[in-house]
Amino acid sequence: MDVVLDTASPPVADPAATVQDAFARRLARIRVTVRPGPFSAVLSEARFGYVRLLEVQADALRLARTSRLVAEHPGTGVAVAFQRHGTGELTQDGRGTFLRDGELCLLDLRRPFALRWHGRFTLRLVRLPDRALAVPEAVLAAGTGRAISASDGRAGFLLPLLERPADVLAPLAPAVADRLAGHTAEILAAVLTQAAAGADRVPRTGRPAIAPIGASMPPSVPEGRSGSPGRAGRAVN
């Protein structure tokens, strides 16, 4: 994977804005909030066919695709987020869950969602067009806001790509890359279909609800606007 952003090399004056801009070009328009004080992030990227693979290594932050951003900048993609290290908190479609090491979740980029981490983390994202997934809208809707173990059932077929992308992707002829993109979409569709079938049976014990997307960040990761007096966090619209 190629490093496309490193906020420490060279140092940037406004890392939240820099990270936000990088996500806008590669994932979707997202609002980024970081905690006060030192912050660093590294974003790496690889592409095969119509699939984009991103890796994010960063200090504590919050990503929010708000209703306003969805309305002003509609998205047409979906992404699978794989928690490599650290613990995240996900909210989408009225459901919230923790995202722990070895778990993945679906992000529907066409609708609001929020992800946040209270410490340094590593996340990998597989983004592809929603039209590439041959599943009903109801299946996509049932898959959001839920954590899925990457080692369970059909999700295990995604592990080589999520855990060892360099081994899987380098080097690939264009025709092979296109076939791999198609296989990735097929596996993801199977994972979501399996998850939707069991959605009503997933116990919520141990998965407390996460604060709504519009809610304030907890004290450890304050939310605010750059330059706004009385606000400790740094955020960019």
PDB file of C-alpha atoms in Angstrom:
ATOM      1  CA  MET A   1       0.000   0.000   0.000  1.00  0.00           C
ATOM      2  CA  ASP A   2       1.182   3.525  -0.784  1.00  0.00           C
ATOM      3  CA  VAL A   3       1.295   6.196   1.918  1.00  0.00           C
ATOM      4  CA  VAL A   4      -0.814   9.112   0.703  1.00  0.00           C
ATOM      5  CA  LEU A   5      -0.848  11.175   3.906  1.00  0.00           C
ATOM      6  CA  ASP A   6       1.446  11.490   6.918  1.00  0.00           C
ATOM      7  CA  THR A   7       0.616  14.478   9.087  1.00  0.00           C
ATOM      8  CA  ALA A   8       4.050  14.308  10.737  1.00  0.00           C
ATOM      9  CA  SER A   9       6.116  14.296   7.523  1.00  0.00           C
ATOM     10  CA  PRO A  10       6.111  17.135   6.841  1.00  0.00           C
ATOM     11  CA  PRO A  11       4.162  18.498   9.844  1.00  0.00           C
ATOM     12  CA  VAL A  12       0.855  20.115   8.907  1.00  0.00           C
ATOM     13  CA  ALA A  13      -0.667  23.160  10.568  1.00  0.00           C
ATOM     14  CA  ASP A  14      -4.209  21.767  10.719  1.00  0.00           C
ATOM     15  CA  PRO A  15      -4.162  17.951  10.821  1.00  0.00           C
ATOM     16  CA  ALA A  16      -7.951  17.668  11.209  1.00  0.00           C
ATOM     17  CA  ALA A  17      -8.521  19.579   7.972  1.00  0.00           C
ATOM     18  CA  THR A  18      -5.785  17.613   6.215  1.00  0.00           C
ATOM     19  CA  VAL A  19      -7.236  14.252   7.258  1.00  0.00           C
ATOM     20  CA  GLN A  20     -10.720  15.404   6.345  1.00  0.00           C
ATOM     21  CA  ASP A  21      -9.593  16.409   2.867  1.00  0.00           C
ATOM     22  CA  ALA A  22      -7.888  13.039   2.368  1.00  0.00           C
ATOM     23  CA  PHE A  23     -11.086  11.189   3.310  1.00  0.00           C
ATOM     24  CA  ALA A  24     -13.164  13.412   1.009  1.00  0.00           C
ATOM     25  CA  ARG A  25     -11.044  12.385  -1.976  1.00  0.00           C
ATOM     26  CA  ARG A  26     -10.956   8.674  -1.167  1.00  0.00           C
ATOM     27  CA  LEU A  27     -14.017   7.699   0.881  1.00  0.00           C
ATOM     28  CA  ALA A  28     -16.710  10.385   1.292  1.00  0.00           C
ATOM     29  CA  ARG A  29     -17.218  13.870   2.732  1.00  0.00           C
ATOM     30  CA  ILE A  30     -16.757  13.350   6.477  1.00  0.00           C
ATOM     31  CA  ARG A  31     -16.442  15.709   9.426  1.00  0.00           C
ATOM     32  CA  VAL A  32     -13.247  15.061  11.394  1.00  0.00           C
ATOM     33  CA  THR A  33     -12.798  15.961  15.069  1.00  0.00           C
ATOM     34  CA  VAL A  34      -9.537  15.437  16.949  1.00  0.00           C
ATOM     35  CA  ARG A  35      -8.642  15.951  20.592  1.00  0.00           C
ATOM     36  CA  PRO A  36      -6.566  18.960  21.693  1.00  0.00           C
ATOM     37  CA  GLY A  37      -2.806  18.601  21.682  1.00  0.00           C
ATOM     38  CA  PRO A  38      -0.462  16.514  19.552  1.00  0.00           C
ATOM     39  CA  PHE A  39      -2.121  14.456  16.838  1.00  0.00           C
ATOM     40  CA  SER A  40      -0.736  12.325  14.030  1.00  0.00           C
ATOM     41  CA  ALA A  41      -2.294  10.226  11.303  1.00  0.00           C
ATOM     42  CA  VAL A  42      -1.026   8.111   8.427  1.00  0.00           C
ATOM     43  CA  LEU A  43      -3.281   7.142   5.534  1.00  0.00           C
ATOM     44  CA  SER A  44      -2.252   4.464   3.025  1.00  0.00           C
ATOM     45  CA  GLU A  45      -4.056   3.357  -0.119  1.00  0.00           C
ATOM     46  CA  ALA A  46      -4.212   0.594  -2.697  1.00  0.00           C
ATOM     47  CA  ARG A  47      -6.627   0.093  -5.582  1.00  0.00           C
ATOM     48  CA  PHE A  48      -7.701  -2.957  -7.553  1.00  0.00           C
ATOM     49  CA  GLY A  49     -10.405  -2.685 -10.135  1.00  0.00           C
ATOM     50  CA  TYR A  50     -13.245  -0.587  -8.728  1.00  0.00           C
ATOM     51  CA  VAL A  51     -12.234  -1.352  -5.125  1.00  0.00           C
ATOM     52  CA  ARG A  52     -10.224   1.052  -2.983  1.00  0.00           C
ATOM     53  CA  LEU A  53      -8.404  -0.229   0.110  1.00  0.00           C
ATOM     54  CA  LEU A  54      -7.471   2.320   2.763  1.00  0.00           C
ATOM     55  CA  GLU A  55      -5.529   1.971   5.990  1.00  0.00           C
ATOM     56  CA  VAL A  56      -5.780   4.591   8.727  1.00  0.00           C
ATOM     57  CA  GLN A  57      -3.324   4.761  11.636  1.00  0.00           C
ATOM     58  CA  ALA A  58      -4.190   7.674  13.877  1.00  0.00           C
ATOM     59  CA  ASP A  59      -4.523   9.071  17.352  1.00  0.00           C
ATOM     60  CA  ALA A  60      -7.960   9.490  18.915  1.00  0.00           C
ATOM     61  CA  LEU A  61     -10.484  11.054  16.552  1.00  0.00           C
ATOM     62  CA  ARG A  62     -14.122  11.082  15.481  1.00  0.00           C
ATOM     63  CA  LEU A  63     -15.436  10.698  11.937  1.00  0.00           C
ATOM     64  CA  ALA A  64     -19.010  11.777  11.232  1.00  0.00           C
ATOM     65  CA  ARG A  65     -20.905  11.761   7.970  1.00  0.00           C
ATOM     66  CA  THR A  66     -23.755  13.986   9.041  1.00  0.00           C
ATOM     67  CA  SER A  67     -27.204  14.436   7.480  1.00  0.00           C
ATOM     68  CA  ARG A  68     -26.075  17.798   6.146  1.00  0.00           C
ATOM     69  CA  LEU A  69     -23.035  16.288   4.430  1.00  0.00           C
ATOM     70  CA  VAL A  70     -25.147  13.489   2.958  1.00  0.00           C
ATOM     71  CA  ALA A  71     -27.592  16.051   1.544  1.00  0.00           C
ATOM     72  CA  GLU A  72     -24.896  18.374   0.171  1.00  0.00           C
ATOM     73  CA  HIS A  73     -22.501  15.652  -1.031  1.00  0.00           C
ATOM     74  CA  PRO A  74     -24.456  12.469  -1.823  1.00  0.00           C
ATOM     75  CA  GLY A  75     -22.446   9.270  -1.824  1.00  0.00           C
ATOM     76  CA  THR A  76     -22.874   6.185  -3.979  1.00  0.00           C
ATOM     77  CA  GLY A  77     -20.608   3.732  -2.216  1.00  0.00           C
ATOM     78  CA  VAL A  78     -20.338   1.368   0.704  1.00  0.00           C
ATOM     79  CA  ALA A  79     -17.328   0.404   2.770  1.00  0.00           C
ATOM     80  CA  VAL A  80     -16.296  -2.404   5.056  1.00  0.00           C
ATOM     81  CA  ALA A  81     -14.331  -1.184   8.077  1.00  0.00           C
ATOM     82  CA  PHE A  82     -11.965  -3.699   9.696  1.00  0.00           C
ATOM     83  CA  GLN A  83     -10.669  -2.872  13.180  1.00  0.00           C
ATOM     84  CA  ARG A  84      -7.034  -3.966  13.102  1.00  0.00           C
ATOM     85  CA  HIS A  85      -5.964  -2.455  16.439  1.00  0.00           C
ATOM     86  CA  GLY A  86      -7.830  -0.472  19.082  1.00  0.00           C
ATOM     87  CA  THR A  87     -11.528  -0.165  19.859  1.00  0.00           C
ATOM     88  CA  GLY A  88     -13.948   1.988  17.905  1.00  0.00           C
ATOM     89  CA  GLU A  89     -17.545   3.046  18.439  1.00  0.00           C
ATOM     90  CA  LEU A  90     -19.962   2.954  15.517  1.00  0.00           C
ATOM     91  CA  THR A  91     -23.395   4.528  15.043  1.00  0.00           C
ATOM     92  CA  GLN A  92     -25.566   4.202  11.944  1.00  0.00           C
ATOM     93  CA  ASP A  93     -29.292   3.852  11.251  1.00  0.00           C
ATOM     94  CA  GLY A  94     -30.191   4.157  14.926  1.00  0.00           C
ATOM     95  CA  ARG A  95     -27.933   1.292  16.024  1.00  0.00           C
ATOM     96  CA  GLY A  96     -24.662   1.542  17.920  1.00  0.00           C
ATOM     97  CA  THR A  97     -21.928  -0.922  18.769  1.00  0.00           C
ATOM     98  CA  PHE A  98     -18.301  -1.213  19.767  1.00  0.00           C
ATOM     99  CA  LEU A  99     -15.849  -2.290  17.070  1.00  0.00           C
ATOM    100  CA  ARG A 100     -13.056  -4.357  18.599  1.00  0.00           C
ATOM    101  CA  ASP A 101      -9.883  -5.991  17.249  1.00  0.00           C
ATOM    102  CA  GLY A 102     -10.743  -8.484  14.525  1.00  0.00           C
ATOM    103  CA  GLU A 103     -14.261  -7.165  13.937  1.00  0.00           C
ATOM    104  CA  LEU A 104     -15.665  -5.513  10.862  1.00  0.00           C
ATOM    105  CA  CYS A 105     -18.722  -3.465  10.056  1.00  0.00           C
ATOM    106  CA  LEU A 106     -20.580  -2.105   7.055  1.00  0.00           C
ATOM    107  CA  LEU A 107     -20.657   1.640   6.399  1.00  0.00           C
ATOM    108  CA  ASP A 108     -23.339   2.802   3.986  1.00  0.00           C
ATOM    109  CA  LEU A 109     -21.797   6.021   2.675  1.00  0.00           C
ATOM    110  CA  ARG A 110     -25.178   7.136   1.350  1.00  0.00           C
ATOM    111  CA  ARG A 111     -26.507   7.667   4.890  1.00  0.00           C
ATOM    112  CA  PRO A 112     -25.251   9.352   8.079  1.00  0.00           C
ATOM    113  CA  PHE A 113     -22.885   7.481  10.383  1.00  0.00           C
ATOM    114  CA  ALA A 114     -20.257   8.163  13.026  1.00  0.00           C
ATOM    115  CA  LEU A 115     -17.096   6.373  14.127  1.00  0.00           C
ATOM    116  CA  ARG A 116     -14.877   7.382  17.026  1.00  0.00           C
ATOM    117  CA  TRP A 117     -11.819   6.144  18.882  1.00  0.00           C
ATOM    118  CA  HIS A 118     -10.474   7.244  22.263  1.00  0.00           C
ATOM    119  CA  GLY A 119      -6.879   6.191  21.639  1.00  0.00           C
ATOM    120  CA  ARG A 120      -4.495   5.305  18.831  1.00  0.00           C
ATOM    121  CA  PHE A 121      -5.901   2.770  16.394  1.00  0.00           C
ATOM    122  CA  THR A 122      -5.466   1.076  13.032  1.00  0.00           C
ATOM    123  CA  LEU A 123      -8.440   0.661  10.710  1.00  0.00           C
ATOM    124  CA  ARG A 124      -8.664  -0.765   7.211  1.00  0.00           C
ATOM    125  CA  LEU A 125     -11.474   0.227   4.865  1.00  0.00           C
ATOM    126  CA  VAL A 126     -12.584  -1.527   1.693  1.00  0.00           C
ATOM    127  CA  ARG A 127     -14.653   0.867  -0.412  1.00  0.00           C
ATOM    128  CA  LEU A 128     -16.642  -0.155  -3.469  1.00  0.00           C
ATOM    129  CA  PRO A 129     -19.637   1.133  -5.428  1.00  0.00           C
ATOM    130  CA  ASP A 130     -22.972   0.127  -3.955  1.00  0.00           C
ATOM    131  CA  ARG A 131     -24.049  -1.020  -7.430  1.00  0.00           C
ATOM    132  CA  ALA A 132     -21.353  -3.704  -7.265  1.00  0.00           C
ATOM    133  CA  LEU A 133     -23.254  -5.473  -4.474  1.00  0.00           C
ATOM    134  CA  ALA A 134     -26.055  -7.620  -5.846  1.00  0.00           C
ATOM    135  CA  VAL A 135     -28.124  -7.485  -2.649  1.00  0.00           C
ATOM    136  CA  PRO A 136     -31.489  -5.877  -1.839  1.00  0.00           C
ATOM    137  CA  GLU A 137     -31.551  -2.530  -0.055  1.00  0.00           C
ATOM    138  CA  ALA A 138     -33.101  -4.295   2.946  1.00  0.00           C
ATOM    139  CA  VAL A 139     -29.956  -6.397   3.315  1.00  0.00           C
ATOM    140  CA  LEU A 140     -27.747  -3.305   3.313  1.00  0.00           C
ATOM    141  CA  ALA A 141     -30.003  -1.583   5.845  1.00  0.00           C
ATOM    142  CA  ALA A 142     -29.903  -4.624   8.143  1.00  0.00           C
ATOM    143  CA  GLY A 143     -26.101  -4.735   8.051  1.00  0.00           C
ATOM    144  CA  THR A 144     -25.313  -1.241   9.305  1.00  0.00           C
ATOM    145  CA  GLY A 145     -24.602  -0.393  12.939  1.00  0.00           C
ATOM    146  CA  ARG A 146     -23.489  -3.949  13.727  1.00  0.00           C
ATOM    147  CA  ALA A 147     -20.118  -5.544  14.440  1.00  0.00           C
ATOM    148  CA  ILE A 148     -19.276  -8.793  12.629  1.00  0.00           C
ATOM    149  CA  SER A 149     -16.429 -11.092  13.653  1.00  0.00           C
ATOM    150  CA  ALA A 150     -14.047 -11.367  10.714  1.00  0.00           C
ATOM    151  CA  SER A 151     -13.331 -14.986  11.624  1.00  0.00           C
ATOM    152  CA  ASP A 152     -16.976 -16.116  11.576  1.00  0.00           C
ATOM    153  CA  GLY A 153     -18.639 -17.748   8.598  1.00  0.00           C
ATOM    154  CA  ARG A 154     -18.254 -16.132   5.209  1.00  0.00           C
ATOM    155  CA  ALA A 155     -16.465 -13.073   6.622  1.00  0.00           C
ATOM    156  CA  GLY A 156     -13.371 -15.247   7.005  1.00  0.00           C
ATOM    157  CA  PHE A 157     -12.886 -15.170   3.227  1.00  0.00           C
ATOM    158  CA  LEU A 158     -12.088 -11.446   3.515  1.00  0.00           C
ATOM    159  CA  LEU A 159      -9.325 -11.971   6.078  1.00  0.00           C
ATOM    160  CA  PRO A 160      -6.395 -12.449   3.659  1.00  0.00           C
ATOM    161  CA  LEU A 161      -7.156  -9.085   2.046  1.00  0.00           C
ATOM    162  CA  LEU A 162      -7.829  -7.324   5.359  1.00  0.00           C
ATOM    163  CA  GLU A 163      -4.880  -8.752   7.289  1.00  0.00           C
ATOM    164  CA  ARG A 164      -2.220  -9.133   4.574  1.00  0.00           C
ATOM    165  CA  PRO A 165      -3.063  -6.722   1.761  1.00  0.00           C
ATOM    166  CA  ALA A 166       0.525  -6.537   0.520  1.00  0.00           C
ATOM    167  CA  ASP A 167       0.588 -10.304  -0.064  1.00  0.00           C
ATOM    168  CA  VAL A 168      -2.751 -10.289  -1.883  1.00  0.00           C
ATOM    169  CA  LEU A 169      -2.367  -7.183  -4.027  1.00  0.00           C
ATOM    170  CA  ALA A 170       1.232  -7.004  -5.203  1.00  0.00           C
ATOM    171  CA  PRO A 171       1.694  -7.231  -8.101  1.00  0.00           C
ATOM    172  CA  LEU A 172      -1.548  -7.718 -10.015  1.00  0.00           C
ATOM    173  CA  ALA A 173      -2.192  -7.504 -13.727  1.00  0.00           C
ATOM    174  CA  PRO A 174      -5.206  -5.283 -14.551  1.00  0.00           C
ATOM    175  CA  ALA A 175      -7.378  -8.245 -15.571  1.00  0.00           C
ATOM    176  CA  VAL A 176      -6.553 -10.057 -12.319  1.00  0.00           C
ATOM    177  CA  ALA A 177      -7.261  -6.908 -10.302  1.00  0.00           C
ATOM    178  CA  ASP A 178     -10.681  -6.622 -11.931  1.00  0.00           C
ATOM    179  CA  ARG A 179     -11.476 -10.256 -11.097  1.00  0.00           C
ATOM    180  CA  LEU A 180     -10.333  -9.751  -7.502  1.00  0.00           C
ATOM    181  CA  ALA A 181     -12.635  -6.725  -7.224  1.00  0.00           C
ATOM    182  CA  GLY A 182     -15.537  -8.830  -8.434  1.00  0.00           C
ATOM    183  CA  HIS A 183     -14.730 -11.644  -5.999  1.00  0.00           C
ATOM    184  CA  THR A 184     -14.496  -9.115  -3.145  1.00  0.00           C
ATOM    185  CA  ALA A 185     -17.950  -7.761  -3.988  1.00  0.00           C
ATOM    186  CA  GLU A 186     -19.395 -11.289  -4.141  1.00  0.00           C
ATOM    187  CA  ILE A 187     -17.902 -12.246  -0.770  1.00  0.00           C
ATOM    188  CA  LEU A 188     -19.128  -9.035   0.829  1.00  0.00           C
ATOM    189  CA  ALA A 189     -22.618  -9.620  -0.549  1.00  0.00           C
ATOM    190  CA  ALA A 190     -22.574 -13.122   0.978  1.00  0.00           C
ATOM    191  CA  VAL A 191     -21.361 -11.749   4.327  1.00  0.00           C
ATOM    192  CA  LEU A 192     -24.124  -9.142   4.414  1.00  0.00           C
ATOM    193  CA  THR A 193     -26.778 -11.659   3.438  1.00  0.00           C
ATOM    194  CA  GLN A 194     -25.621 -13.947   6.242  1.00  0.00           C
ATOM    195  CA  ALA A 195     -25.559 -11.058   8.725  1.00  0.00           C
ATOM    196  CA  ALA A 196     -29.030  -9.878   7.698  1.00  0.00           C
ATOM    197  CA  ALA A 197     -30.429 -13.376   8.169  1.00  0.00           C
ATOM    198  CA  GLY A 198     -29.148 -13.464  11.741  1.00  0.00           C
ATOM    199  CA  ALA A 199     -29.709  -9.802  12.614  1.00  0.00           C
ATOM    200  CA  ASP A 200     -32.784 -10.475  14.724  1.00  0.00           C
ATOM    201  CA  ARG A 201     -30.948 -13.157  16.683  1.00  0.00           C
ATOM    202  CA  VAL A 202     -27.823 -11.119  17.532  1.00  0.00           C
ATOM    203  CA  PRO A 203     -27.791 -10.476  21.302  1.00  0.00           C
ATOM    204  CA  ARG A 204     -27.319  -6.870  22.297  1.00  0.00           C
ATOM    205  CA  THR A 205     -25.857  -7.742  25.707  1.00  0.00           C
ATOM    206  CA  GLY A 206     -22.372  -6.301  25.993  1.00  0.00           C
ATOM    207  CA  ARG A 207     -23.015  -3.944  23.072  1.00  0.00           C
ATOM    208  CA  PRO A 208     -24.374  -0.795  24.747  1.00  0.00           C
ATOM    209  CA  ALA A 209     -25.903   1.885  22.581  1.00  0.00           C
ATOM    210  CA  ILE A 210     -23.488   4.544  21.400  1.00  0.00           C
ATOM    211  CA  ALA A 211     -24.347   8.243  21.538  1.00  0.00           C
ATOM    212  CA  PRO A 212     -26.244   9.542  18.474  1.00  0.00           C
ATOM    213  CA  ILE A 213     -24.325  11.119  15.616  1.00  0.00           C
ATOM    214  CA  GLY A 214     -25.265  14.629  16.670  1.00  0.00           C
ATOM    215  CA  ALA A 215     -24.269  14.122  20.301  1.00  0.00           C
ATOM    216  CA  SER A 216     -21.217  15.730  21.861  1.00  0.00           C
ATOM    217  CA  MET A 217     -17.975  13.850  22.233  1.00  0.00           C
ATOM    218  CA  PRO A 218     -17.177  12.609  25.755  1.00  0.00           C
ATOM    219  CA  PRO A 219     -14.672  14.643  27.782  1.00  0.00           C
ATOM    220  CA  SER A 220     -11.722  12.484  26.660  1.00  0.00           C
ATOM    221  CA  VAL A 221     -12.341  13.454  23.011  1.00  0.00           C
ATOM    222  CA  PRO A 222     -14.036  16.875  23.010  1.00  0.00           C
ATOM    223  CA  GLU A 223     -15.762  18.101  19.893  1.00  0.00           C
ATOM    224  CA  GLY A 224     -15.544  21.662  18.690  1.00  0.00           C
ATOM    225  CA  ARG A 225     -14.694  24.012  15.871  1.00  0.00           C
ATOM    226  CA  SER A 226     -11.270  25.342  15.036  1.00  0.00           C
ATOM    227  CA  GLY A 227     -10.845  28.785  16.467  1.00  0.00           C
ATOM    228  CA  SER A 228     -14.099  28.748  18.451  1.00  0.00           C
ATOM    229  CA  PRO A 229     -13.606  30.172  21.957  1.00  0.00           C
ATOM    230  CA  GLY A 230     -14.600  27.904  24.793  1.00  0.00           C
ATOM    231  CA  ARG A 231     -14.283  24.740  22.740  1.00  0.00           C
ATOM    232  CA  ALA A 232     -11.462  22.293  23.455  1.00  0.00           C
ATOM    233  CA  GLY A 233     -11.757  20.084  20.384  1.00  0.00           C
ATOM    234  CA  ARG A 234     -10.699  20.765  16.822  1.00  0.00           C
ATOM    235  CA  ALA A 235     -13.177  20.051  14.068  1.00  0.00           C
ATOM    236  CA  VAL A 236     -13.713  20.967  10.467  1.00  0.00           C
ATOM    237  CA  ASN A 237     -17.004  21.248   8.617  1.00  0.00           C
TER     238      ASN A 237
END
